[in-house]
């Protein structure tokens, strides 16, 4: 049953932007001086366990933050590769703070190179630019690239995951905990549809200059062509991103955004039975609420 009760996600207001900017300025230096950086205080555990392939839905008016429809929006879920939305958010913050640039080259560690598909197949000791990494994360959802970015920004994937969780709290994502940068299976890595909508909206509102990465339908790297995992692009009117995800525990997840007639929606579906079923549900919800 559809619910038309109007709620609002946290606003990305001026005060919030200032707070996030201050937090970004206080974040860790580059890995070469990482030894002097104290470990962040642990996040309190999130009570309960995520439901395997649990189904959740949330439809949000991106402009106002009004929640137009929700089903199990607060229930714990496994984010899978939706995790990479936070990796990108933190990279964009570092770029905005002048700590990172799109042309910077990042070293691929043996740990990053060992990650299973989806991946670019990067070799240990090779380099990848931040620009290419952003594209690979947004389009291909490359697990090896996620670890490269995490290690470059924080020195280790574990420390970066702690910072991802801290950033989630700053954004108002109260039921999200990250333990890795890729979204690969871990029972301790949990989120909710509402938290993913908050993150998707924050990406769209704070970093519109990178929106093209999320609507890119294919790219070429190392002589290979990679197609976007988001098959709604080019098939559902107005869709312009954001991110898909899948692991067996989660089912098929997506945070999708679309604009029609000056209005923008963010639709979250988690726990889809298949890619097709998930995408059909998103398309139906967009028709319902536009």
XYZ file of N, CA and C in Angstrom:
870
model
N 0.854 -1.196 0.000
C 0.000 0.000 0.000
C 0.886 1.240 0.000
N 0.525 2.192 -0.855
C 1.291 3.420 -0.903
C 0.972 4.290 0.297
N 2.013 4.965 0.800
C 1.849 5.906 1.896
C 2.153 7.299 1.377
N 1.254 8.221 1.598
C 1.443 9.591 1.106
C 1.787 10.551 2.236
N 2.076 10.004 3.423
C 2.466 10.852 4.533
C 3.776 11.558 4.187
N 3.827 12.875 4.343
C 4.992 13.655 3.955
C 5.929 13.789 5.143
N 7.167 13.309 4.943
C 8.233 13.511 5.897
C 9.347 14.229 5.166
N 10.390 14.586 5.867
C 11.486 15.281 5.205
C 12.820 14.699 5.641
N 13.689 14.568 4.652
C 15.052 14.186 4.953
C 15.785 15.414 5.486
N 16.896 15.201 6.193
C 17.656 16.350 6.690
C 18.049 17.280 5.565
N 17.890 18.590 5.772
C 18.237 19.580 4.754
C 19.753 19.771 4.682
N 20.255 19.980 3.473
C 21.655 20.340 3.292
C 21.701 21.862 3.272
N 21.513 22.471 4.435
C 21.414 23.920 4.556
C 22.794 24.526 4.730
N 22.822 25.865 4.786
C 24.108 26.551 4.866
C 24.891 26.109 6.090
N 24.210 26.024 7.240
C 24.906 25.615 8.461
C 25.485 24.227 8.312
N 24.719 23.348 7.658
C 25.201 21.983 7.453
C 26.413 21.951 6.551
N 26.398 22.792 5.517
C 27.535 22.837 4.609
C 28.786 23.336 5.322
N 28.594 24.321 6.198
C 29.731 24.839 6.952
C 30.312 23.764 7.850
N 29.413 23.038 8.523
C 29.872 21.968 9.413
C 30.634 20.904 8.643
N 30.093 20.531 7.460
C 30.765 19.512 6.668
C 32.102 20.024 6.138
N 32.143 21.298 5.786
C 33.400 21.847 5.296
C 34.456 21.848 6.390
N 34.047 22.215 7.623
C 34.977 22.179 8.750
C 35.467 20.773 9.008
N 34.541 19.820 8.917
C 34.927 18.425 9.136
C 35.926 17.976 8.081
N 35.689 18.394 6.835
C 36.598 18.012 5.762
C 37.987 18.596 5.985
N 38.024 19.848 6.476
C 39.302 20.497 6.701
C 40.084 19.833 7.826
N 39.371 19.152 8.725
C 40.012 18.509 9.852
C 40.322 17.048 9.586
N 40.016 16.552 8.379
C 40.245 15.149 8.089
C 41.726 14.883 7.922
N 42.072 13.597 7.787
C 43.457 13.169 7.825
C 44.266 13.677 6.644
N 45.585 13.892 6.856
C 46.457 14.222 5.740
C 46.676 13.026 4.849
N 47.485 13.198 3.802
C 47.784 12.130 2.867
C 48.461 10.965 3.559
N 48.441 9.761 2.968
C 48.983 8.572 3.603
C 50.418 8.688 4.077
N 51.257 9.524 3.416
C 52.653 9.573 3.809
C 52.860 10.131 5.217
N 51.859 10.846 5.764
C 51.967 11.335 7.131
C 50.903 10.698 8.010
N 50.399 9.550 7.574
C 49.298 8.908 8.266
C 49.672 8.456 9.671
N 50.944 8.139 9.912
C 51.334 7.605 11.210
C 51.059 8.582 12.335
N 51.033 9.876 12.023
C 50.781 10.871 13.059
C 49.310 11.107 13.317
N 48.421 10.430 12.576
C 46.986 10.657 12.689
C 46.360 9.737 13.721
N 45.650 10.259 14.735
C 45.019 9.389 15.725
C 43.875 8.600 15.112
N 43.618 7.428 15.676
C 42.498 6.618 15.227
C 41.205 7.266 15.695
N 40.197 7.302 14.816
C 38.918 7.903 15.162
C 38.224 7.104 16.257
N 37.428 7.793 17.057
C 36.658 7.113 18.097
C 35.684 6.140 17.451
N 35.495 4.954 18.037
C 34.599 3.965 17.433
C 33.150 4.432 17.440
N 32.421 3.999 16.426
C 30.991 4.268 16.344
C 30.257 3.238 17.193
N 29.256 3.671 17.934
C 28.473 2.738 18.742
C 27.819 1.697 17.842
N 27.759 0.444 18.292
C 27.181 -0.604 17.449
C 25.717 -0.346 17.131
N 25.313 -0.772 15.948
C 23.919 -0.670 15.533
C 23.218 -1.955 15.940
N 22.191 -1.842 16.753
C 21.513 -3.022 17.261
C 20.740 -3.710 16.144
N 20.734 -5.035 16.169
C 19.977 -5.799 15.191
C 20.838 -6.215 14.020
N 20.280 -7.055 13.179
C 20.976 -7.552 11.992
C 20.153 -7.232 10.760
N 20.841 -7.066 9.651
C 20.139 -6.799 8.404
C 19.423 -8.056 7.932
N 18.260 -7.851 7.338
C 17.501 -8.966 6.781
C 18.079 -9.336 5.423
N 18.342 -10.603 5.217
C 18.880 -11.043 3.942
C 17.860 -10.791 2.835
N 18.282 -10.070 1.809
C 17.440 -9.694 0.665
C 16.132 -9.001 1.100
N 16.187 -8.302 2.217
C 15.017 -7.566 2.676
C 14.638 -6.465 1.699
N 13.343 -6.289 1.493
C 12.858 -5.319 0.508
C 12.527 -3.997 1.180
N 13.082 -2.908 0.639
C 12.811 -1.554 1.122
C 12.654 -0.619 -0.061
N 11.810 0.402 0.124
C 11.552 1.376 -0.937
C 11.423 2.757 -0.308
N 11.951 3.759 -1.004
C 11.760 5.145 -0.577
C 11.747 6.023 -1.814
N 10.776 6.940 -1.882
C 10.697 7.929 -2.964
C 10.739 9.311 -2.322
N 11.678 10.135 -2.788
C 11.924 11.446 -2.194
C 11.900 12.520 -3.263
N 11.260 13.627 -2.955
C 11.379 14.825 -3.782
C 12.738 15.441 -3.460
N 13.659 15.425 -4.424
C 15.026 15.851 -4.150
C 15.106 17.331 -3.801
N 14.218 18.135 -4.332
C 14.265 19.561 -4.058
C 13.874 19.918 -2.643
N 12.766 19.375 -2.180
C 12.246 19.725 -0.863
C 12.664 18.756 0.238
N 13.062 17.553 -0.151
C 13.353 16.534 0.850
C 12.128 15.785 1.318
N 10.953 16.087 0.771
C 9.725 15.421 1.199
C 9.736 13.961 0.779
N 9.393 13.082 1.709
C 9.278 11.656 1.425
C 7.870 11.391 0.905
N 7.768 10.892 -0.315
C 6.484 10.696 -0.970
C 5.933 9.292 -0.783
N 6.832 8.332 -0.568
C 6.411 6.936 -0.436
C 7.520 6.163 0.255
N 7.163 5.275 1.176
C 8.171 4.480 1.851
C 7.628 3.121 2.273
N 8.482 2.120 2.185
C 8.195 0.773 2.657
C 9.459 0.262 3.339
N 9.387 -0.023 4.612
C 10.531 -0.549 5.371
C 11.763 0.338 5.226
N 11.561 1.643 5.235
C 12.658 2.566 4.954
C 13.703 2.614 6.056
N 13.339 2.194 7.289
C 14.279 2.211 8.404
C 14.866 0.844 8.693
N 14.458 -0.184 7.972
C 14.932 -1.541 8.231
C 16.377 -1.691 7.751
N 17.177 -2.412 8.533
C 18.577 -2.595 8.183
C 18.725 -3.459 6.938
N 19.581 -2.993 6.032
C 19.836 -3.680 4.774
C 21.349 -3.687 4.519
N 21.783 -4.567 3.612
C 23.176 -4.570 3.177
C 23.313 -3.633 1.977
N 24.220 -2.667 2.036
C 24.286 -1.679 0.955
C 24.870 -2.201 -0.348
N 25.715 -3.251 -0.278
C 26.436 -3.709 -1.473
C 27.183 -2.515 -2.081
N 27.175 -2.368 -3.386
C 27.987 -1.320 -4.019
C 27.405 0.082 -3.903
N 26.247 0.236 -3.276
C 25.803 1.586 -2.929
C 26.827 2.245 -2.012
N 27.627 1.423 -1.340
C 28.734 1.904 -0.508
C 29.609 2.898 -1.260
N 29.809 2.669 -2.534
C 30.737 3.507 -3.302
C 30.233 4.931 -3.475
N 28.948 5.168 -3.225
C 28.451 6.540 -3.205
C 29.165 7.341 -2.125
N 29.400 6.722 -0.964
C 30.105 7.419 0.109
C 31.582 7.579 -0.212
N 32.186 6.591 -0.862
C 33.580 6.736 -1.299
C 33.707 7.971 -2.195
N 32.798 8.109 -3.128
C 32.831 9.248 -4.034
C 32.536 10.555 -3.305
N 31.588 10.538 -2.385
C 31.271 11.750 -1.631
C 32.523 12.266 -0.914
N 33.262 11.350 -0.280
C 34.442 11.771 0.470
C 35.567 12.224 -0.451
N 35.687 11.596 -1.614
C 36.668 12.062 -2.593
C 36.321 13.470 -3.073
N 35.047 13.713 -3.353
C 34.617 15.039 -3.800
C 34.868 16.089 -2.716
N 34.662 15.723 -1.456
C 34.955 16.663 -0.367
C 36.437 17.025 -0.343
N 37.307 16.027 -0.513
C 38.734 16.308 -0.497
C 39.141 17.176 -1.682
N 38.502 16.973 -2.823
C 38.779 17.838 -3.980
C 38.348 19.270 -3.670
N 37.167 19.417 -3.089
C 36.662 20.748 -2.746
C 37.564 21.450 -1.732
N 38.186 20.668 -0.840
C 39.052 21.228 0.196
C 40.476 21.450 -0.298
N 40.750 21.096 -1.552
C 42.086 21.288 -2.090
C 43.084 20.229 -1.686
N 42.624 19.130 -1.119
C 43.513 18.045 -0.684
C 43.740 17.000 -1.772
N 42.954 17.073 -2.822
C 42.980 16.069 -3.872
C 42.629 16.763 -5.177
N 43.162 16.264 -6.282
C 42.768 16.794 -7.585
C 42.504 15.638 -8.528
N 41.714 15.902 -9.552
C 41.335 14.848 -10.485
C 42.535 14.280 -11.231
N 43.587 15.067 -11.355
C 44.766 14.600 -12.065
C 45.744 13.816 -11.214
N 45.530 13.755 -9.900
C 46.436 13.013 -9.022
C 46.477 11.538 -9.408
N 47.670 10.935 -9.324
C 47.836 9.506 -9.587
C 47.875 8.747 -8.259
N 47.171 7.638 -8.201
C 47.105 6.820 -6.994
C 47.733 5.458 -7.264
N 48.503 4.970 -6.305
C 49.194 3.695 -6.449
C 48.254 2.543 -6.103
N 48.304 1.488 -6.893
C 47.504 0.288 -6.655
C 48.302 -0.673 -5.782
N 47.799 -0.944 -4.587
C 48.472 -1.862 -3.668
C 48.115 -3.309 -4.007
N 48.914 -4.288 -3.521
C 48.531 -5.690 -3.696
C 47.162 -5.997 -3.113
N 46.824 -5.341 -1.995
C 45.515 -5.550 -1.373
C 44.402 -5.099 -2.308
N 44.553 -3.929 -2.903
C 43.538 -3.430 -3.829
C 43.442 -4.323 -5.067
N 44.590 -4.725 -5.591
C 44.598 -5.545 -6.807
C 43.966 -6.911 -6.596
N 43.892 -7.367 -5.335
C 43.361 -8.702 -5.042
C 41.846 -8.757 -4.972
N 41.165 -7.610 -5.034
C 39.719 -7.603 -4.863
C 39.027 -8.323 -6.031
N 37.950 -9.057 -5.728
C 37.222 -9.802 -6.767
C 36.343 -8.875 -7.607
N 35.798 -9.380 -8.708
C 34.894 -8.585 -9.555
C 33.674 -8.125 -8.756
N 33.069 -6.997 -9.211
C 33.423 -6.219 -10.406
C 34.727 -5.442 -10.179
N 35.541 -5.353 -11.228
C 36.844 -4.732 -11.076
C 37.364 -4.305 -12.442
N 38.411 -3.452 -12.395
C 39.107 -3.111 -13.627
C 40.256 -4.065 -13.898
N 40.668 -4.838 -12.913
C 41.811 -5.721 -13.072
C 43.126 -4.990 -12.974
N 43.199 -3.986 -12.092
C 44.422 -3.209 -11.915
C 45.539 -4.084 -11.346
N 46.760 -3.843 -11.792
C 47.920 -4.597 -11.339
C 48.587 -3.884 -10.167
N 49.046 -4.655 -9.191
C 49.766 -4.079 -8.065
C 50.983 -3.306 -8.565
N 51.162 -2.091 -8.028
C 52.263 -1.236 -8.431
C 51.933 -0.295 -9.566
N 50.793 -0.505 -10.223
C 50.378 0.403 -11.298
C 49.736 1.648 -10.703
N 49.345 2.575 -11.549
C 48.758 3.846 -11.102
C 47.426 4.069 -11.812
N 46.552 4.788 -11.133
C 45.302 5.228 -11.743
C 45.017 6.644 -11.260
N 44.551 7.497 -12.155
C 44.252 8.876 -11.753
C 42.934 8.935 -10.996
N 42.786 9.972 -10.213
C 41.533 10.188 -9.499
C 40.383 10.326 -10.485
N 40.619 11.006 -11.599
C 39.562 11.182 -12.611
C 39.063 9.836 -13.128
N 39.986 8.952 -13.476
C 39.586 7.631 -13.963
C 38.931 6.807 -12.860
N 39.419 6.974 -11.643
C 38.848 6.233 -10.516
C 37.400 6.637 -10.267
N 37.124 7.934 -10.335
C 35.754 8.412 -10.143
C 34.828 7.788 -11.184
N 35.259 7.782 -12.430
C 34.446 7.192 -13.492
C 34.249 5.699 -13.266
N 35.318 4.997 -12.915
C 35.230 3.550 -12.705
C 34.312 3.194 -11.551
N 34.306 4.010 -10.501
C 33.429 3.754 -9.357
C 31.977 4.036 -9.709
N 31.726 5.137 -10.387
C 30.353 5.528 -10.694
C 29.725 4.651 -11.767
N 30.529 4.221 -12.740
C 29.988 3.516 -13.901
C 30.107 2.003 -13.757
N 31.311 1.532 -13.486
C 31.583 0.097 -13.434
C 31.449 -0.487 -12.036
N 31.514 0.363 -10.998
C 31.440 -0.093 -9.606
C 32.616 -1.010 -9.272
N 33.813 -0.583 -9.668
C 35.004 -1.417 -9.554
C 35.484 -1.538 -8.110
N 35.561 -2.766 -7.618
C 35.977 -3.011 -6.242
C 37.457 -2.711 -6.014
N 38.298 -3.041 -6.981
C 39.724 -2.743 -6.812
C 39.957 -1.239 -6.733
N 39.221 -0.472 -7.512
C 39.368 0.985 -7.502
C 38.895 1.573 -6.176
N 37.848 1.003 -5.595
C 37.357 1.496 -4.303
C 38.437 1.392 -3.237
N 39.186 0.301 -3.241
C 40.246 0.127 -2.243
C 41.411 1.072 -2.527
N 41.747 1.260 -3.803
C 42.789 2.231 -4.156
C 42.436 3.607 -3.599
N 41.202 4.036 -3.816
C 40.771 5.347 -3.332
C 40.819 5.415 -1.814
N 40.342 4.372 -1.150
C 40.332 4.351 0.317
C 41.740 4.466 0.875
N 42.659 3.702 0.314
C 44.034 3.710 0.816
C 44.707 5.056 0.534
N 44.402 5.643 -0.602
C 45.010 6.929 -0.939
C 44.502 8.037 -0.015
N 43.231 8.002 0.313
C 42.641 9.070 1.120
C 42.892 8.916 2.610
N 43.084 7.671 3.074
C 43.178 7.475 4.524
C 44.340 6.592 4.968
N 45.067 5.989 4.058
C 46.180 5.142 4.445
C 45.832 3.675 4.536
N 44.583 3.364 4.873
C 44.126 1.975 4.925
C 42.623 1.947 4.702
N 42.142 0.818 4.202
C 40.702 0.681 3.970
C 39.931 0.712 5.281
N 40.485 0.100 6.328
C 39.795 0.086 7.617
C 39.599 1.471 8.191
N 40.649 2.293 8.155
C 40.524 3.653 8.668
C 39.568 4.465 7.816
N 39.626 4.263 6.506
C 38.709 4.982 5.630
C 37.257 4.593 5.921
N 37.007 3.314 6.173
C 35.650 2.875 6.496
C 35.149 3.537 7.767
N 36.026 3.702 8.761
C 35.628 4.406 9.985
C 35.250 5.848 9.681
N 36.002 6.474 8.804
C 35.694 7.853 8.432
C 34.404 7.931 7.622
N 34.159 6.929 6.793
C 32.898 6.875 6.063
C 31.717 6.838 7.031
N 31.854 6.050 8.091
C 30.778 5.962 9.076
C 30.612 7.283 9.815
N 31.714 7.917 10.158
C 31.642 9.227 10.799
C 30.951 10.242 9.889
N 31.284 10.211 8.610
C 30.657 11.130 7.659
C 29.163 10.841 7.537
N 28.809 9.562 7.561
C 27.394 9.201 7.514
C 26.638 9.864 8.662
N 27.219 9.838 9.867
C 26.555 10.466 11.015
C 26.400 11.972 10.799
N 27.430 12.614 10.249
C 27.357 14.051 10.002
C 26.236 14.399 9.032
N 25.978 13.502 8.090
C 24.932 13.737 7.098
C 23.541 13.375 7.602
N 23.461 12.767 8.783
C 22.168 12.358 9.324
C 21.803 10.921 9.032
N 22.778 10.132 8.581
C 22.547 8.711 8.288
C 22.782 7.925 9.591
N 21.749 7.774 10.384
C 21.901 7.285 11.751
C 21.998 5.776 11.873
N 21.651 5.038 10.810
C 21.630 3.582 10.899
C 22.537 2.916 9.868
N 23.628 3.629 9.551
C 24.588 3.117 8.575
C 25.933 2.888 9.238
N 26.534 1.752 8.930
C 27.895 1.470 9.386
C 28.665 0.848 8.222
N 29.852 1.409 7.945
C 30.726 0.892 6.904
C 31.923 0.198 7.535
N 32.318 -0.930 6.976
C 33.541 -1.601 7.403
C 34.485 -1.844 6.231
N 34.016 -1.603 5.006
C 34.897 -1.648 3.835
C 34.427 -0.610 2.828
N 35.247 -0.392 1.798
C 34.959 0.655 0.816
C 34.247 0.149 -0.415
N 34.172 -1.158 -0.574
C 33.647 -1.732 -1.807
C 32.184 -2.135 -1.723
N 31.738 -2.514 -0.514
C 30.409 -3.086 -0.379
C 30.400 -4.593 -0.495
N 31.582 -5.205 -0.621
C 31.656 -6.663 -0.638
C 31.094 -7.225 0.675
N 30.612 -8.465 0.676
C 29.833 -8.979 1.814
C 30.539 -8.882 3.158
N 29.838 -8.311 4.115
C 30.254 -8.276 5.513
C 28.999 -8.024 6.335
N 28.683 -8.906 7.306
C 27.446 -8.735 8.070
C 27.401 -7.459 8.896
N 28.554 -6.830 9.119
C 28.605 -5.604 9.914
C 28.425 -4.343 9.073
N 28.369 -4.485 7.772
C 28.182 -3.324 6.895
C 26.699 -3.200 6.572
N 26.046 -2.219 7.191
C 24.587 -2.118 7.093
C 24.165 -0.673 6.832
N 22.942 -0.535 6.331
C 22.377 0.774 6.063
C 20.869 0.635 5.991
N 20.188 1.683 5.564
C 18.745 1.662 5.344
C 18.430 2.414 4.051
N 17.238 2.222 3.553
C 16.815 2.968 2.370
C 16.806 4.461 2.647
N 16.382 4.846 3.848
C 16.345 6.279 4.173
C 17.752 6.864 4.179
N 18.703 6.145 4.769
C 20.069 6.653 4.802
C 20.659 6.768 3.393
N 20.355 5.801 2.535
C 20.868 5.875 1.173
C 20.241 7.034 0.397
N 18.986 7.351 0.684
C 18.357 8.507 0.055
C 19.016 9.803 0.511
N 19.351 9.874 1.798
C 20.054 11.047 2.320
C 21.380 11.231 1.594
N 22.119 10.138 1.428
C 23.415 10.210 0.762
C 23.257 10.579 -0.708
N 22.301 9.974 -1.385
C 22.076 10.300 -2.786
C 21.711 11.757 -2.976
N 20.859 12.262 -2.099
C 20.445 13.667 -2.196
C 21.624 14.600 -1.909
N 22.459 14.238 -0.928
C 23.624 15.053 -0.605
C 24.588 15.118 -1.790
N 24.803 13.991 -2.455
C 25.662 13.987 -3.636
C 25.113 14.902 -4.725
N 23.821 14.811 -4.976
C 23.210 15.614 -6.033
C 23.251 17.099 -5.708
N 23.015 17.460 -4.446
C 22.912 18.860 -4.075
C 24.261 19.517 -3.865
N 25.196 18.806 -3.260
C 26.462 19.434 -2.914
C 27.484 19.367 -4.041
N 27.394 18.330 -4.881
C 28.413 18.145 -5.915
C 27.801 17.980 -7.305
N 27.010 18.948 -7.741
C 26.388 18.832 -9.074
C 27.411 18.835 -10.199
N 28.612 19.355 -9.933
C 29.641 19.422 -10.972
C 30.139 18.037 -11.385
N 29.835 17.016 -10.582
C 30.266 15.658 -10.911
C 29.100 14.779 -11.370
N 27.980 15.395 -11.649
C 26.789 14.624 -12.026
C 27.012 13.810 -13.295
N 27.873 14.305 -14.185
C 28.081 13.600 -15.445
C 28.660 12.204 -15.225
N 29.414 12.009 -14.152
C 29.985 10.686 -13.880
C 28.890 9.651 -13.669
N 27.799 10.064 -13.036
C 26.724 9.136 -12.695
C 25.791 8.856 -13.866
N 25.836 9.687 -14.894
C 24.983 9.430 -16.051
C 25.760 8.912 -17.257
N 27.062 8.648 -17.063
C 27.883 8.077 -18.125
C 27.465 6.634 -18.376
N 27.223 6.297 -19.625
C 26.707 4.963 -19.963
C 27.784 3.968 -20.340
N 28.971 4.463 -20.682
C 30.093 3.570 -20.951
C 31.383 4.369 -20.938
N 32.492 3.687 -20.699
C 33.793 4.334 -20.764
C 34.836 3.296 -21.163
N 35.984 3.789 -21.618
C 37.078 2.922 -22.041
C 38.259 3.153 -21.115
N 38.829 2.055 -20.618
C 40.028 2.158 -19.770
C 40.933 0.968 -20.081
N 42.210 1.239 -20.298
C 43.150 0.176 -20.593
C 42.798 -0.611 -21.834
N 42.149 0.050 -22.788
C 41.780 -0.607 -24.031
C 40.512 -1.439 -23.951
N 39.860 -1.462 -22.794
C 38.624 -2.215 -22.626
C 37.443 -1.264 -22.458
N 36.307 -1.665 -22.984
C 35.089 -0.870 -22.875
C 34.211 -1.431 -21.754
N 33.744 -0.538 -20.893
C 32.912 -0.929 -19.760
C 31.564 -0.225 -19.853
N 30.484 -0.974 -19.688
C 29.141 -0.409 -19.717
C 28.653 -0.126 -18.298
N 27.791 0.863 -18.175
C 27.247 1.233 -16.868
C 26.393 0.113 -16.302
N 26.483 -0.065 -14.992
C 25.632 -1.054 -14.322
C 24.193 -0.564 -14.202
N 23.987 0.755 -14.324
C 22.650 1.336 -14.216
C 21.974 1.310 -15.588
N 21.137 0.312 -15.817
C 20.489 0.132 -17.113
C 19.265 1.022 -17.291
N 18.912 1.811 -16.279
C 17.829 2.775 -16.425
C 18.260 3.965 -17.276
N 19.566 4.212 -17.331
C 20.081 5.316 -18.132
C 19.753 5.089 -19.601
N 19.074 6.058 -20.181
C 18.730 5.957 -21.586
C 17.491 5.134 -21.887
N 16.907 4.512 -20.871
C 15.706 3.700 -21.085
C 14.485 4.230 -20.352
N 14.681 4.919 -19.231
C 13.575 5.533 -18.487
C 13.729 7.045 -18.578
N 12.720 7.754 -19.062
C 12.840 9.199 -19.271
C 13.293 9.949 -18.026
N 14.309 10.789 -18.208
C 14.761 11.678 -17.152
C 15.789 11.103 -16.205
N 16.046 9.805 -16.254
C 16.978 9.200 -15.301
C 18.393 9.707 -15.563
N 19.090 10.157 -14.489
C 20.442 10.701 -14.630
C 21.412 10.142 -13.586
N 21.252 8.990 -13.106
C 22.102 8.337 -12.087
C 21.181 7.708 -11.048
N 21.650 7.184 -9.837
C 22.994 7.457 -9.337
C 23.842 6.170 -9.293
N 23.373 5.101 -8.582
C 24.253 3.964 -8.325
C 23.454 2.693 -8.099
N 24.018 1.580 -8.580
C 23.435 0.265 -8.348
C 24.316 -0.535 -7.399
N 23.784 -1.673 -6.932
C 24.568 -2.553 -6.083
C 23.961 -3.939 -6.029
N 24.820 -4.937 -5.910
C 24.332 -6.309 -5.746
C 25.360 -7.157 -5.004
N 24.919 -7.855 -3.994
C 25.568 -9.030 -3.436
C 24.444 -10.000 -3.090
N 24.769 -11.253 -2.898
C 23.724 -12.243 -2.637
C 22.917 -11.889 -1.403
N 23.585 -11.418 -0.341
C 22.888 -11.089 0.901
C 21.910 -9.933 0.727
N 22.238 -9.012 -0.172
C 21.438 -7.793 -0.329
C 20.323 -7.943 -1.343
N 20.549 -8.729 -2.399
C 19.676 -8.662 -3.554
C 20.092 -7.479 -4.412
N 19.188 -7.022 -5.258
C 19.501 -5.962 -6.220
C 19.055 -4.604 -5.677
N 20.042 -3.728 -5.463
C 19.812 -2.405 -4.893
C 20.012 -1.321 -5.947
N 19.370 -0.197 -5.719
C 19.632 0.975 -6.563
C 19.203 2.237 -5.840
N 19.967 3.291 -6.034
C 19.533 4.666 -5.756
C 19.496 5.349 -7.113
N 18.309 5.726 -7.563
C 18.134 6.306 -8.900
C 17.587 7.713 -8.779
N 18.080 8.599 -9.618
C 17.542 9.956 -9.667
C 17.052 10.250 -11.073
N 16.041 11.097 -11.146
C 15.489 11.479 -12.444
C 14.897 12.880 -12.350
N 14.939 13.583 -13.458
C 14.383 14.937 -13.526
C 13.397 15.014 -14.680
N 12.220 15.544 -14.378
C 11.214 15.793 -15.405
C 10.490 17.094 -15.079
N 10.408 17.955 -16.062
C 9.640 19.173 -15.896
C 10.068 20.041 -14.736
N 11.368 20.096 -14.476
C 11.865 20.935 -13.398
C 11.780 20.309 -12.029
N 11.300 19.088 -11.935
C 11.191 18.400 -10.649
C 12.121 17.194 -10.654
N 12.758 16.928 -9.510
C 13.676 15.802 -9.426
C 13.268 14.857 -8.295
N 13.273 13.561 -8.605
C 12.991 12.523 -7.617
C 14.224 11.682 -7.385
N 14.333 11.161 -6.164
C 15.300 10.124 -5.834
C 14.502 8.914 -5.389
N 14.756 7.780 -6.031
C 14.045 6.541 -5.734
C 15.060 5.503 -5.267
N 14.802 4.924 -4.103
C 15.649 3.865 -3.563
C 14.851 2.569 -3.541
N 15.408 1.532 -4.131
C 14.845 0.189 -4.029
C 15.970 -0.736 -3.583
N 15.737 -1.473 -2.510
C 16.727 -2.407 -1.981
C 16.102 -3.787 -1.873
N 16.896 -4.811 -2.180
C 16.414 -6.174 -2.048
C 15.602 -6.664 -3.227
N 15.824 -6.114 -4.410
C 15.117 -6.596 -5.594
C 15.468 -8.041 -5.906
N 14.497 -8.773 -6.445
C 14.723 -10.188 -6.769
C 15.644 -10.370 -7.972
N 15.653 -9.403 -8.860
C 16.503 -9.446 -10.042
C 16.734 -8.009 -10.495
N 17.698 -7.833 -11.387
C 17.923 -6.494 -11.925
C 16.687 -5.987 -12.646
N 16.065 -6.853 -13.421
C 14.891 -6.446 -14.184
C 13.737 -6.065 -13.263
N 13.483 -6.889 -12.241
C 12.390 -6.598 -11.311
C 12.641 -5.294 -10.581
N 13.872 -5.068 -10.152
C 14.224 -3.816 -9.477
C 14.011 -2.626 -10.387
N 14.492 -2.715 -11.612
C 14.385 -1.592 -12.543
C 12.929 -1.304 -12.921
N 12.132 -2.343 -13.082
C 10.709 -2.143 -13.372
C 10.015 -1.458 -12.198
N 10.397 -1.818 -10.978
C 9.799 -1.174 -9.808
C 10.160 0.304 -9.758
N 11.426 0.621 -10.032
C 11.847 2.028 -10.048
C 11.082 2.803 -11.116
N 10.973 2.244 -12.313
C 10.264 2.915 -13.400
C 8.808 3.169 -13.037
N 8.173 2.178 -12.399
C 6.768 2.314 -11.998
C 6.620 3.408 -10.944
N 7.526 3.450 -9.990
C 7.461 4.475 -8.941
C 7.655 5.865 -9.525
N 8.533 5.991 -10.488
C 8.743 7.294 -11.109
C 7.490 7.751 -11.848
N 6.844 6.843 -12.553
C 5.587 7.201 -13.224
C 4.526 7.609 -12.221
N 4.518 6.953 -11.080
C 3.502 7.225 -10.049
C 3.690 8.603 -9.422
N 4.944 9.005 -9.188
C 5.184 10.193 -8.360
C 5.662 11.413 -9.128
N 5.952 11.301 -10.403
C 6.236 12.505 -11.176
C 4.929 13.206 -11.527
